Amino acid sequence: MRIDVITIFPGYLAPLREALLGRAIGAGLVDLAVHDLRSWTRDVHQAVDDSPYGGGPGMVMRPQVWGEALDAVLALDERPARIVVPTPAGRPFTQATAQAWTGEERLVFACGRYEGIDQRVVDDARRRDLPVDEVSIGDYVLVGGEVAVLVMVEAVVRLLPGVLGNPASAQQDSFSDGLLEGPAYTRPEVWRGLAVPEVLRSGNHAKIARWRRDRALERTAQRRPDLLAALPEDALDDADRAF
Ligand SMILES: Nc1cc(-c2cccs2)n[nH]1
């Protein structure tokens, strides 16, 4: 997978070259290219935004600069790309989104200000039949899209084959079965007087699986009843319902 990020703060994306993601890049599982939006400005001030039509606070990012930047970056590689624009006004980015994007050959992230990029940039891309997703990583407002890109790239790349040491852990993620993950424990057996739940040391794998499923159901019911309500009909078996 090739990932391109267009931003006025290239340094913000440096963490993508650390740790797990850095190793994925090193292993050739991911190609990452970060581009400075100002490279496509033509004025001495390298202006990337301007006042909003209709008035109001803040600045909006200029269509000319973004249009030239996206065209140039898309032209760098012939692989078909999905353009992703982080925005608080976007569709929710979820584990399902991350899973779906693992099938993309290329993702091009456009990092804007929270007042937004001139809407005609997205409209122009869509009318050229380029896939464009405007996505939100949560119901809170950031200053720019860079942090959202760090979140989304990590969520997607960790799912790519060969990135995680143990592929099973991606399968057992929270959300992968629609439930939150339950509590986890490791040594020592007792820590500050708190013992690891007995069942986890029983070696009885059926009982352990049941206990873990019950803890996941319990936590999901307590913290995210919306997820429980959204489960498909056949997701819960009789033992689950008994819980
Ligand atoms: N979910 C979300 C996205 C954002 C921003 C994207 C671009 C600028 S601010 N805030 N919150």
mmCIF file with all atom_site columns, C-alpha atoms in Angstrom, residues 36-232:
data_model
loop_
_atom_site.group_PDB
_atom_site.id
_atom_site.type_symbol
_atom_site.label_atom_id
_atom_site.label_alt_id
_atom_site.label_comp_id
_atom_site.label_asym_id
_atom_site.label_entity_id
_atom_site.label_seq_id
_atom_site.pdbx_PDB_ins_code
_atom_site.Cartn_x
_atom_site.Cartn_y
_atom_site.Cartn_z
_atom_site.occupancy
_atom_site.B_iso_or_equiv
_atom_site.pdbx_formal_charge
_atom_site.auth_seq_id
_atom_site.auth_comp_id
_atom_site.auth_asym_id
_atom_site.auth_atom_id
_atom_site.pdbx_PDB_model_num
ATOM 1   C CA . ASP A 1 36  ? 4.336   20.063  1.949   1.00 0.00 ? 36  ASP A CA 1
ATOM 2   C CA . LEU A 1 37  ? 1.239   21.810  0.591   1.00 0.00 ? 37  LEU A CA 1
ATOM 3   C CA . ARG A 1 38  ? 3.160   25.061  0.333   1.00 0.00 ? 38  ARG A CA 1
ATOM 4   C CA . SER A 1 39  ? 5.188   23.536  -2.537  1.00 0.00 ? 39  SER A CA 1
ATOM 5   C CA . TRP A 1 40  ? 2.156   24.321  -4.716  1.00 0.00 ? 40  TRP A CA 1
ATOM 6   C CA . THR A 1 41  ? 1.723   27.958  -3.703  1.00 0.00 ? 41  THR A CA 1
ATOM 7   C CA . ARG A 1 42  ? 2.769   30.607  -6.223  1.00 0.00 ? 42  ARG A CA 1
ATOM 8   C CA . ASP A 1 43  ? 2.833   33.782  -4.187  1.00 0.00 ? 43  ASP A CA 1
ATOM 9   C CA . VAL A 1 44  ? 5.713   35.130  -2.183  1.00 0.00 ? 44  VAL A CA 1
ATOM 10  C CA . HIS A 1 45  ? 3.746   34.657  1.041   1.00 0.00 ? 45  HIS A CA 1
ATOM 11  C CA . GLN A 1 46  ? 2.936   31.011  0.144   1.00 0.00 ? 46  GLN A CA 1
ATOM 12  C CA . ALA A 1 47  ? -0.657  31.627  1.196   1.00 0.00 ? 47  ALA A CA 1
ATOM 13  C CA . VAL A 1 48  ? -2.676  28.441  1.625   1.00 0.00 ? 48  VAL A CA 1
ATOM 14  C CA . ASP A 1 49  ? -5.858  29.915  3.094   1.00 0.00 ? 49  ASP A CA 1
ATOM 15  C CA . ASP A 1 50  ? -8.114  32.952  2.828   1.00 0.00 ? 50  ASP A CA 1
ATOM 16  C CA . SER A 1 51  ? -11.171 34.498  4.486   1.00 0.00 ? 51  SER A CA 1
ATOM 17  C CA . PRO A 1 52  ? -14.447 32.608  4.164   1.00 0.00 ? 52  PRO A CA 1
ATOM 18  C CA . TYR A 1 53  ? -17.118 33.831  1.719   1.00 0.00 ? 53  TYR A CA 1
ATOM 19  C CA . GLY A 1 54  ? -20.164 34.776  3.709   1.00 0.00 ? 54  GLY A CA 1
ATOM 20  C CA . GLY A 1 55  ? -18.004 35.931  6.609   1.00 0.00 ? 55  GLY A CA 1
ATOM 21  C CA . GLY A 1 56  ? -17.443 34.111  9.885   1.00 0.00 ? 56  GLY A CA 1
ATOM 22  C CA . PRO A 1 57  ? -14.410 33.238  11.979  1.00 0.00 ? 57  PRO A CA 1
ATOM 23  C CA . GLY A 1 58  ? -11.263 31.518  10.820  1.00 0.00 ? 58  GLY A CA 1
ATOM 24  C CA . MET A 1 59  ? -9.825  30.835  7.398   1.00 0.00 ? 59  MET A CA 1
ATOM 25  C CA . VAL A 1 60  ? -10.651 28.405  4.598   1.00 0.00 ? 60  VAL A CA 1
ATOM 26  C CA . MET A 1 61  ? -7.981  26.643  2.554   1.00 0.00 ? 61  MET A CA 1
ATOM 27  C CA . ARG A 1 62  ? -7.709  27.850  -1.040  1.00 0.00 ? 62  ARG A CA 1
ATOM 28  C CA . PRO A 1 63  ? -8.926  25.584  -3.861  1.00 0.00 ? 63  PRO A CA 1
ATOM 29  C CA . GLN A 1 64  ? -6.198  26.471  -6.365  1.00 0.00 ? 64  GLN A CA 1
ATOM 30  C CA . VAL A 1 65  ? -3.366  25.297  -4.099  1.00 0.00 ? 65  VAL A CA 1
ATOM 31  C CA . TRP A 1 66  ? -5.159  22.110  -3.095  1.00 0.00 ? 66  TRP A CA 1
ATOM 32  C CA . GLY A 1 67  ? -6.239  21.333  -6.650  1.00 0.00 ? 67  GLY A CA 1
ATOM 33  C CA . GLU A 1 68  ? -2.675  21.561  -7.959  1.00 0.00 ? 68  GLU A CA 1
ATOM 34  C CA . ALA A 1 69  ? -1.274  19.634  -4.989  1.00 0.00 ? 69  ALA A CA 1
ATOM 35  C CA . LEU A 1 70  ? -3.741  16.758  -5.334  1.00 0.00 ? 70  LEU A CA 1
ATOM 36  C CA . ASP A 1 71  ? -3.279  16.542  -9.108  1.00 0.00 ? 71  ASP A CA 1
ATOM 37  C CA . ALA A 1 72  ? 0.502   16.477  -8.719  1.00 0.00 ? 72  ALA A CA 1
ATOM 38  C CA . VAL A 1 73  ? 0.531   13.914  -5.925  1.00 0.00 ? 73  VAL A CA 1
ATOM 39  C CA . LEU A 1 74  ? -1.978  11.637  -7.675  1.00 0.00 ? 74  LEU A CA 1
ATOM 40  C CA . ALA A 1 75  ? 0.208   11.755  -10.800 1.00 0.00 ? 75  ALA A CA 1
ATOM 41  C CA . LEU A 1 76  ? 3.211   10.410  -8.834  1.00 0.00 ? 76  LEU A CA 1
ATOM 42  C CA . ASP A 1 77  ? 1.911   6.847   -9.022  1.00 0.00 ? 77  ASP A CA 1
ATOM 43  C CA . GLU A 1 78  ? -0.403  5.117   -11.450 1.00 0.00 ? 78  GLU A CA 1
ATOM 44  C CA . ARG A 1 79  ? -2.083  3.040   -8.721  1.00 0.00 ? 79  ARG A CA 1
ATOM 45  C CA . PRO A 1 80  ? -5.739  4.027   -8.134  1.00 0.00 ? 80  PRO A CA 1
ATOM 46  C CA . ALA A 1 81  ? -6.066  6.090   -4.955  1.00 0.00 ? 81  ALA A CA 1
ATOM 47  C CA . ARG A 1 82  ? -8.743  6.785   -2.383  1.00 0.00 ? 82  ARG A CA 1
ATOM 48  C CA . ILE A 1 83  ? -8.582  10.415  -1.250  1.00 0.00 ? 83  ILE A CA 1
ATOM 49  C CA . VAL A 1 84  ? -9.278  10.883  2.461   1.00 0.00 ? 84  VAL A CA 1
ATOM 50  C CA . VAL A 1 85  ? -10.139 14.254  3.981   1.00 0.00 ? 85  VAL A CA 1
ATOM 51  C CA . PRO A 1 86  ? -10.263 14.307  7.804   1.00 0.00 ? 86  PRO A CA 1
ATOM 52  C CA . THR A 1 87  ? -12.955 16.678  9.078   1.00 0.00 ? 87  THR A CA 1
ATOM 53  C CA . PRO A 1 88  ? -15.170 16.914  12.152  1.00 0.00 ? 88  PRO A CA 1
ATOM 54  C CA . ALA A 1 89  ? -18.052 17.037  9.647   1.00 0.00 ? 89  ALA A CA 1
ATOM 55  C CA . GLY A 1 90  ? -17.174 13.660  8.133   1.00 0.00 ? 90  GLY A CA 1
ATOM 56  C CA . ARG A 1 91  ? -18.671 10.171  8.350   1.00 0.00 ? 91  ARG A CA 1
ATOM 57  C CA . PRO A 1 92  ? -17.361 8.272   11.391  1.00 0.00 ? 92  PRO A CA 1
ATOM 58  C CA . PHE A 1 93  ? -14.055 6.463   10.892  1.00 0.00 ? 93  PHE A CA 1
ATOM 59  C CA . THR A 1 94  ? -14.474 3.056   12.530  1.00 0.00 ? 94  THR A CA 1
ATOM 60  C CA . GLN A 1 95  ? -12.702 -0.286  12.687  1.00 0.00 ? 95  GLN A CA 1
ATOM 61  C CA . ALA A 1 96  ? -14.862 -1.285  9.721   1.00 0.00 ? 96  ALA A CA 1
ATOM 62  C CA . THR A 1 97  ? -13.507 1.686   7.759   1.00 0.00 ? 97  THR A CA 1
ATOM 63  C CA . ALA A 1 98  ? -9.937  0.696   8.627   1.00 0.00 ? 98  ALA A CA 1
ATOM 64  C CA . GLN A 1 99  ? -10.646 -2.885  7.581   1.00 0.00 ? 99  GLN A CA 1
ATOM 65  C CA . ALA A 1 100 ? -12.202 -1.738  4.287   1.00 0.00 ? 100 ALA A CA 1
ATOM 66  C CA . TRP A 1 101 ? -9.254  0.526   3.460   1.00 0.00 ? 101 TRP A CA 1
ATOM 67  C CA . THR A 1 102 ? -6.799  -2.369  3.798   1.00 0.00 ? 102 THR A CA 1
ATOM 68  C CA . GLY A 1 103 ? -8.054  -3.310  0.334   1.00 0.00 ? 103 GLY A CA 1
ATOM 69  C CA . GLU A 1 104 ? -6.922  -0.029  -1.179  1.00 0.00 ? 104 GLU A CA 1
ATOM 70  C CA . GLU A 1 105 ? -3.726  0.084   -3.253  1.00 0.00 ? 105 GLU A CA 1
ATOM 71  C CA . ARG A 1 106 ? -3.219  3.730   -2.303  1.00 0.00 ? 106 ARG A CA 1
ATOM 72  C CA . LEU A 1 107 ? -4.530  6.274   0.179   1.00 0.00 ? 107 LEU A CA 1
ATOM 73  C CA . VAL A 1 108 ? -3.963  10.030  -0.273  1.00 0.00 ? 108 VAL A CA 1
ATOM 74  C CA . PHE A 1 109 ? -4.683  12.032  2.903   1.00 0.00 ? 109 PHE A CA 1
ATOM 75  C CA . ALA A 1 110 ? -5.447  15.749  2.607   1.00 0.00 ? 110 ALA A CA 1
ATOM 76  C CA . CYS A 1 111 ? -4.803  17.520  5.926   1.00 0.00 ? 111 CYS A CA 1
ATOM 77  C CA . GLY A 1 112 ? -6.820  20.722  6.221   1.00 0.00 ? 112 GLY A CA 1
ATOM 78  C CA . ARG A 1 113 ? -7.649  23.281  8.888   1.00 0.00 ? 113 ARG A CA 1
ATOM 79  C CA . TYR A 1 114 ? -10.711 22.675  10.974  1.00 0.00 ? 114 TYR A CA 1
ATOM 80  C CA . GLU A 1 115 ? -12.552 25.503  9.206   1.00 0.00 ? 115 GLU A CA 1
ATOM 81  C CA . GLY A 1 116 ? -12.061 23.300  6.171   1.00 0.00 ? 116 GLY A CA 1
ATOM 82  C CA . ILE A 1 117 ? -10.805 23.145  2.632   1.00 0.00 ? 117 ILE A CA 1
ATOM 83  C CA . ASP A 1 118 ? -12.868 24.956  -0.032  1.00 0.00 ? 118 ASP A CA 1
ATOM 84  C CA . GLN A 1 119 ? -15.635 22.427  -0.786  1.00 0.00 ? 119 GLN A CA 1
ATOM 85  C CA . ARG A 1 120 ? -14.977 22.673  -4.528  1.00 0.00 ? 120 ARG A CA 1
ATOM 86  C CA . VAL A 1 121 ? -11.760 20.647  -4.070  1.00 0.00 ? 121 VAL A CA 1
ATOM 87  C CA . VAL A 1 122 ? -13.774 17.610  -2.963  1.00 0.00 ? 122 VAL A CA 1
ATOM 88  C CA . ASP A 1 123 ? -16.558 18.341  -5.486  1.00 0.00 ? 123 ASP A CA 1
ATOM 89  C CA . ASP A 1 124 ? -14.029 18.551  -8.322  1.00 0.00 ? 124 ASP A CA 1
ATOM 90  C CA . ALA A 1 125 ? -12.363 15.272  -7.311  1.00 0.00 ? 125 ALA A CA 1
ATOM 91  C CA . ARG A 1 126 ? -15.748 13.517  -7.079  1.00 0.00 ? 126 ARG A CA 1
ATOM 92  C CA . ARG A 1 127 ? -16.952 14.782  -10.434 1.00 0.00 ? 127 ARG A CA 1
ATOM 93  C CA . ARG A 1 128 ? -13.741 13.282  -11.874 1.00 0.00 ? 128 ARG A CA 1
ATOM 94  C CA . ASP A 1 129 ? -14.865 9.964   -10.361 1.00 0.00 ? 129 ASP A CA 1
ATOM 95  C CA . LEU A 1 130 ? -12.042 9.940   -7.839  1.00 0.00 ? 130 LEU A CA 1
ATOM 96  C CA . PRO A 1 131 ? -13.157 8.182   -4.619  1.00 0.00 ? 131 PRO A CA 1
ATOM 97  C CA . VAL A 1 132 ? -13.156 10.751  -1.809  1.00 0.00 ? 132 VAL A CA 1
ATOM 98  C CA . ASP A 1 133 ? -14.054 10.046  1.832   1.00 0.00 ? 133 ASP A CA 1
ATOM 99  C CA . GLU A 1 134 ? -14.627 12.908  4.281   1.00 0.00 ? 134 GLU A CA 1
ATOM 100 C CA . VAL A 1 135 ? -14.165 11.225  7.666   1.00 0.00 ? 135 VAL A CA 1
ATOM 101 C CA . SER A 1 136 ? -14.266 12.127  11.346  1.00 0.00 ? 136 SER A CA 1
ATOM 102 C CA . ILE A 1 137 ? -12.222 10.311  13.997  1.00 0.00 ? 137 ILE A CA 1
ATOM 103 C CA . GLY A 1 138 ? -14.541 11.510  16.753  1.00 0.00 ? 138 GLY A CA 1
ATOM 104 C CA . ASP A 1 139 ? -16.928 14.183  17.958  1.00 0.00 ? 139 ASP A CA 1
ATOM 105 C CA . TYR A 1 140 ? -14.359 16.743  19.023  1.00 0.00 ? 140 TYR A CA 1
ATOM 106 C CA . VAL A 1 141 ? -12.534 19.443  17.075  1.00 0.00 ? 141 VAL A CA 1
ATOM 107 C CA . LEU A 1 142 ? -8.800  19.379  16.381  1.00 0.00 ? 142 LEU A CA 1
ATOM 108 C CA . VAL A 1 143 ? -6.830  22.275  14.891  1.00 0.00 ? 143 VAL A CA 1
ATOM 109 C CA . GLY A 1 144 ? -5.748  20.358  11.808  1.00 0.00 ? 144 GLY A CA 1
ATOM 110 C CA . GLY A 1 145 ? -6.143  16.997  10.143  1.00 0.00 ? 145 GLY A CA 1
ATOM 111 C CA . GLU A 1 146 ? -2.606  15.724  10.812  1.00 0.00 ? 146 GLU A CA 1
ATOM 112 C CA . VAL A 1 147 ? -3.414  14.034  14.133  1.00 0.00 ? 147 VAL A CA 1
ATOM 113 C CA . ALA A 1 148 ? -6.451  12.381  12.549  1.00 0.00 ? 148 ALA A CA 1
ATOM 114 C CA . VAL A 1 149 ? -4.174  11.019  9.803   1.00 0.00 ? 149 VAL A CA 1
ATOM 115 C CA . LEU A 1 150 ? -1.797  9.540   12.400  1.00 0.00 ? 150 LEU A CA 1
ATOM 116 C CA . VAL A 1 151 ? -4.770  7.763   13.973  1.00 0.00 ? 151 VAL A CA 1
ATOM 117 C CA . MET A 1 152 ? -6.202  6.439   10.723  1.00 0.00 ? 152 MET A CA 1
ATOM 118 C CA . VAL A 1 153 ? -2.885  5.334   9.220   1.00 0.00 ? 153 VAL A CA 1
ATOM 119 C CA . GLU A 1 154 ? -2.038  3.374   12.380  1.00 0.00 ? 154 GLU A CA 1
ATOM 120 C CA . ALA A 1 155 ? -5.495  1.745   12.462  1.00 0.00 ? 155 ALA A CA 1
ATOM 121 C CA . VAL A 1 156 ? -5.198  0.679   8.802   1.00 0.00 ? 156 VAL A CA 1
ATOM 122 C CA . VAL A 1 157 ? -1.529  -0.328  8.580   1.00 0.00 ? 157 VAL A CA 1
ATOM 123 C CA . ARG A 1 158 ? -1.665  -2.573  11.675  1.00 0.00 ? 158 ARG A CA 1
ATOM 124 C CA . LEU A 1 159 ? -4.259  -4.665  9.800   1.00 0.00 ? 159 LEU A CA 1
ATOM 125 C CA . LEU A 1 160 ? -2.065  -5.213  6.732   1.00 0.00 ? 160 LEU A CA 1
ATOM 126 C CA . PRO A 1 161 ? -0.709  -8.762  6.375   1.00 0.00 ? 161 PRO A CA 1
ATOM 127 C CA . GLY A 1 162 ? 2.775   -9.100  7.837   1.00 0.00 ? 162 GLY A CA 1
ATOM 128 C CA . VAL A 1 163 ? 2.648   -5.956  9.975   1.00 0.00 ? 163 VAL A CA 1
ATOM 129 C CA . LEU A 1 164 ? 1.531   -7.393  13.295  1.00 0.00 ? 164 LEU A CA 1
ATOM 130 C CA . GLY A 1 165 ? 3.663   -10.208 14.697  1.00 0.00 ? 165 GLY A CA 1
ATOM 131 C CA . ASN A 1 166 ? 0.551   -12.158 15.615  1.00 0.00 ? 166 ASN A CA 1
ATOM 132 C CA . PRO A 1 167 ? -2.327  -11.730 13.116  1.00 0.00 ? 167 PRO A CA 1
ATOM 133 C CA . ALA A 1 168 ? -4.697  -13.252 15.704  1.00 0.00 ? 168 ALA A CA 1
ATOM 134 C CA . SER A 1 169 ? -4.474  -10.093 17.798  1.00 0.00 ? 169 SER A CA 1
ATOM 135 C CA . ALA A 1 170 ? -6.052  -8.068  14.987  1.00 0.00 ? 170 ALA A CA 1
ATOM 136 C CA . GLN A 1 171 ? -8.853  -10.623 14.842  1.00 0.00 ? 171 GLN A CA 1
ATOM 137 C CA . GLN A 1 172 ? -9.368  -10.328 18.606  1.00 0.00 ? 172 GLN A CA 1
ATOM 138 C CA . ASP A 1 173 ? -9.414  -6.556  18.580  1.00 0.00 ? 173 ASP A CA 1
ATOM 139 C CA . SER A 1 174 ? -12.112 -4.658  20.346  1.00 0.00 ? 174 SER A CA 1
ATOM 140 C CA . PHE A 1 175 ? -14.837 -4.041  17.742  1.00 0.00 ? 175 PHE A CA 1
ATOM 141 C CA . SER A 1 176 ? -13.737 -6.918  15.515  1.00 0.00 ? 176 SER A CA 1
ATOM 142 C CA . ASP A 1 177 ? -16.559 -9.037  16.992  1.00 0.00 ? 177 ASP A CA 1
ATOM 143 C CA . GLY A 1 178 ? -18.636 -5.959  17.741  1.00 0.00 ? 178 GLY A CA 1
ATOM 144 C CA . LEU A 1 179 ? -17.828 -5.991  21.449  1.00 0.00 ? 179 LEU A CA 1
ATOM 145 C CA . LEU A 1 180 ? -15.308 -4.102  23.579  1.00 0.00 ? 180 LEU A CA 1
ATOM 146 C CA . GLU A 1 181 ? -12.350 -6.134  24.757  1.00 0.00 ? 181 GLU A CA 1
ATOM 147 C CA . GLY A 1 182 ? -12.501 -7.242  28.383  1.00 0.00 ? 182 GLY A CA 1
ATOM 148 C CA . PRO A 1 183 ? -9.781  -6.848  31.059  1.00 0.00 ? 183 PRO A CA 1
ATOM 149 C CA . ALA A 1 184 ? -6.295  -8.293  30.514  1.00 0.00 ? 184 ALA A CA 1
ATOM 150 C CA . TYR A 1 185 ? -3.761  -9.536  33.091  1.00 0.00 ? 185 TYR A CA 1
ATOM 151 C CA . THR A 1 186 ? -0.142  -10.660 33.222  1.00 0.00 ? 186 THR A CA 1
ATOM 152 C CA . ARG A 1 187 ? 2.377   -11.607 35.943  1.00 0.00 ? 187 ARG A CA 1
ATOM 153 C CA . PRO A 1 188 ? 2.653   -11.278 38.895  1.00 0.00 ? 188 PRO A CA 1
ATOM 154 C CA . GLU A 1 189 ? -0.276  -13.401 40.064  1.00 0.00 ? 189 GLU A CA 1
ATOM 155 C CA . VAL A 1 190 ? -0.863  -10.971 42.964  1.00 0.00 ? 190 VAL A CA 1
ATOM 156 C CA . TRP A 1 191 ? 0.038   -7.309  42.704  1.00 0.00 ? 191 TRP A CA 1
ATOM 157 C CA . ARG A 1 192 ? -0.559  -4.859  45.563  1.00 0.00 ? 192 ARG A CA 1
ATOM 158 C CA . GLY A 1 193 ? -2.900  -7.427  47.046  1.00 0.00 ? 193 GLY A CA 1
ATOM 159 C CA . LEU A 1 194 ? -4.910  -7.740  43.827  1.00 0.00 ? 194 LEU A CA 1
ATOM 160 C CA . ALA A 1 195 ? -5.065  -11.250 42.402  1.00 0.00 ? 195 ALA A CA 1
ATOM 161 C CA . VAL A 1 196 ? -5.515  -12.325 38.794  1.00 0.00 ? 196 VAL A CA 1
ATOM 162 C CA . PRO A 1 197 ? -9.004  -13.875 38.327  1.00 0.00 ? 197 PRO A CA 1
ATOM 163 C CA . GLU A 1 198 ? -8.704  -17.555 39.196  1.00 0.00 ? 198 GLU A CA 1
ATOM 164 C CA . VAL A 1 199 ? -10.313 -18.806 35.975  1.00 0.00 ? 199 VAL A CA 1
ATOM 165 C CA . LEU A 1 200 ? -7.462  -17.339 33.893  1.00 0.00 ? 200 LEU A CA 1
ATOM 166 C CA . ARG A 1 201 ? -4.995  -19.607 35.690  1.00 0.00 ? 201 ARG A CA 1
ATOM 167 C CA . SER A 1 202 ? -7.234  -22.686 35.509  1.00 0.00 ? 202 SER A CA 1
ATOM 168 C CA . GLY A 1 203 ? -5.990  -23.925 32.147  1.00 0.00 ? 203 GLY A CA 1
ATOM 169 C CA . ASN A 1 204 ? -9.603  -24.683 31.275  1.00 0.00 ? 204 ASN A CA 1
ATOM 170 C CA . HIS A 1 205 ? -9.804  -23.047 27.860  1.00 0.00 ? 205 HIS A CA 1
ATOM 171 C CA . ALA A 1 206 ? -13.570 -23.388 27.505  1.00 0.00 ? 206 ALA A CA 1
ATOM 172 C CA . LYS A 1 207 ? -14.155 -21.735 30.872  1.00 0.00 ? 207 LYS A CA 1
ATOM 173 C CA . ILE A 1 208 ? -11.586 -19.023 30.039  1.00 0.00 ? 208 ILE A CA 1
ATOM 174 C CA . ALA A 1 209 ? -13.264 -18.280 26.702  1.00 0.00 ? 209 ALA A CA 1
ATOM 175 C CA . ARG A 1 210 ? -16.674 -18.067 28.420  1.00 0.00 ? 210 ARG A CA 1
ATOM 176 C CA . TRP A 1 211 ? -15.324 -15.813 31.167  1.00 0.00 ? 211 TRP A CA 1
ATOM 177 C CA . ARG A 1 212 ? -13.673 -13.498 28.620  1.00 0.00 ? 212 ARG A CA 1
ATOM 178 C CA . ARG A 1 213 ? -16.845 -13.329 26.532  1.00 0.00 ? 213 ARG A CA 1
ATOM 179 C CA . ASP A 1 214 ? -18.891 -12.476 29.645  1.00 0.00 ? 214 ASP A CA 1
ATOM 180 C CA . ARG A 1 215 ? -16.451 -9.733  30.635  1.00 0.00 ? 215 ARG A CA 1
ATOM 181 C CA . ALA A 1 216 ? -16.623 -8.320  27.091  1.00 0.00 ? 216 ALA A CA 1
ATOM 182 C CA . LEU A 1 217 ? -20.435 -8.378  27.121  1.00 0.00 ? 217 LEU A CA 1
ATOM 183 C CA . GLU A 1 218 ? -20.488 -6.808  30.591  1.00 0.00 ? 218 GLU A CA 1
ATOM 184 C CA . ARG A 1 219 ? -18.074 -4.031  29.625  1.00 0.00 ? 219 ARG A CA 1
ATOM 185 C CA . THR A 1 220 ? -19.878 -3.353  26.355  1.00 0.00 ? 220 THR A CA 1
ATOM 186 C CA . ALA A 1 221 ? -23.255 -3.164  28.109  1.00 0.00 ? 221 ALA A CA 1
ATOM 187 C CA . GLN A 1 222 ? -21.825 -0.767  30.694  1.00 0.00 ? 222 GLN A CA 1
ATOM 188 C CA . ARG A 1 223 ? -19.743 1.484   28.430  1.00 0.00 ? 223 ARG A CA 1
ATOM 189 C CA . ARG A 1 224 ? -21.160 1.167   24.920  1.00 0.00 ? 224 ARG A CA 1
ATOM 190 C CA . PRO A 1 225 ? -24.780 -0.047  24.954  1.00 0.00 ? 225 PRO A CA 1
ATOM 191 C CA . ASP A 1 226 ? -25.010 1.376   21.433  1.00 0.00 ? 226 ASP A CA 1
ATOM 192 C CA . LEU A 1 227 ? -22.608 -1.304  20.206  1.00 0.00 ? 227 LEU A CA 1
ATOM 193 C CA . LEU A 1 228 ? -24.656 -4.022  21.875  1.00 0.00 ? 228 LEU A CA 1
ATOM 194 C CA . ALA A 1 229 ? -27.843 -2.709  20.271  1.00 0.00 ? 229 ALA A CA 1
ATOM 195 C CA . ALA A 1 230 ? -26.104 -2.656  16.862  1.00 0.00 ? 230 ALA A CA 1
ATOM 196 C CA . LEU A 1 231 ? -25.050 -6.310  16.991  1.00 0.00 ? 231 LEU A CA 1
ATOM 197 C CA . PRO A 1 232 ? -26.614 -8.471  14.271  1.00 0.00 ? 232 PRO A CA 1
#
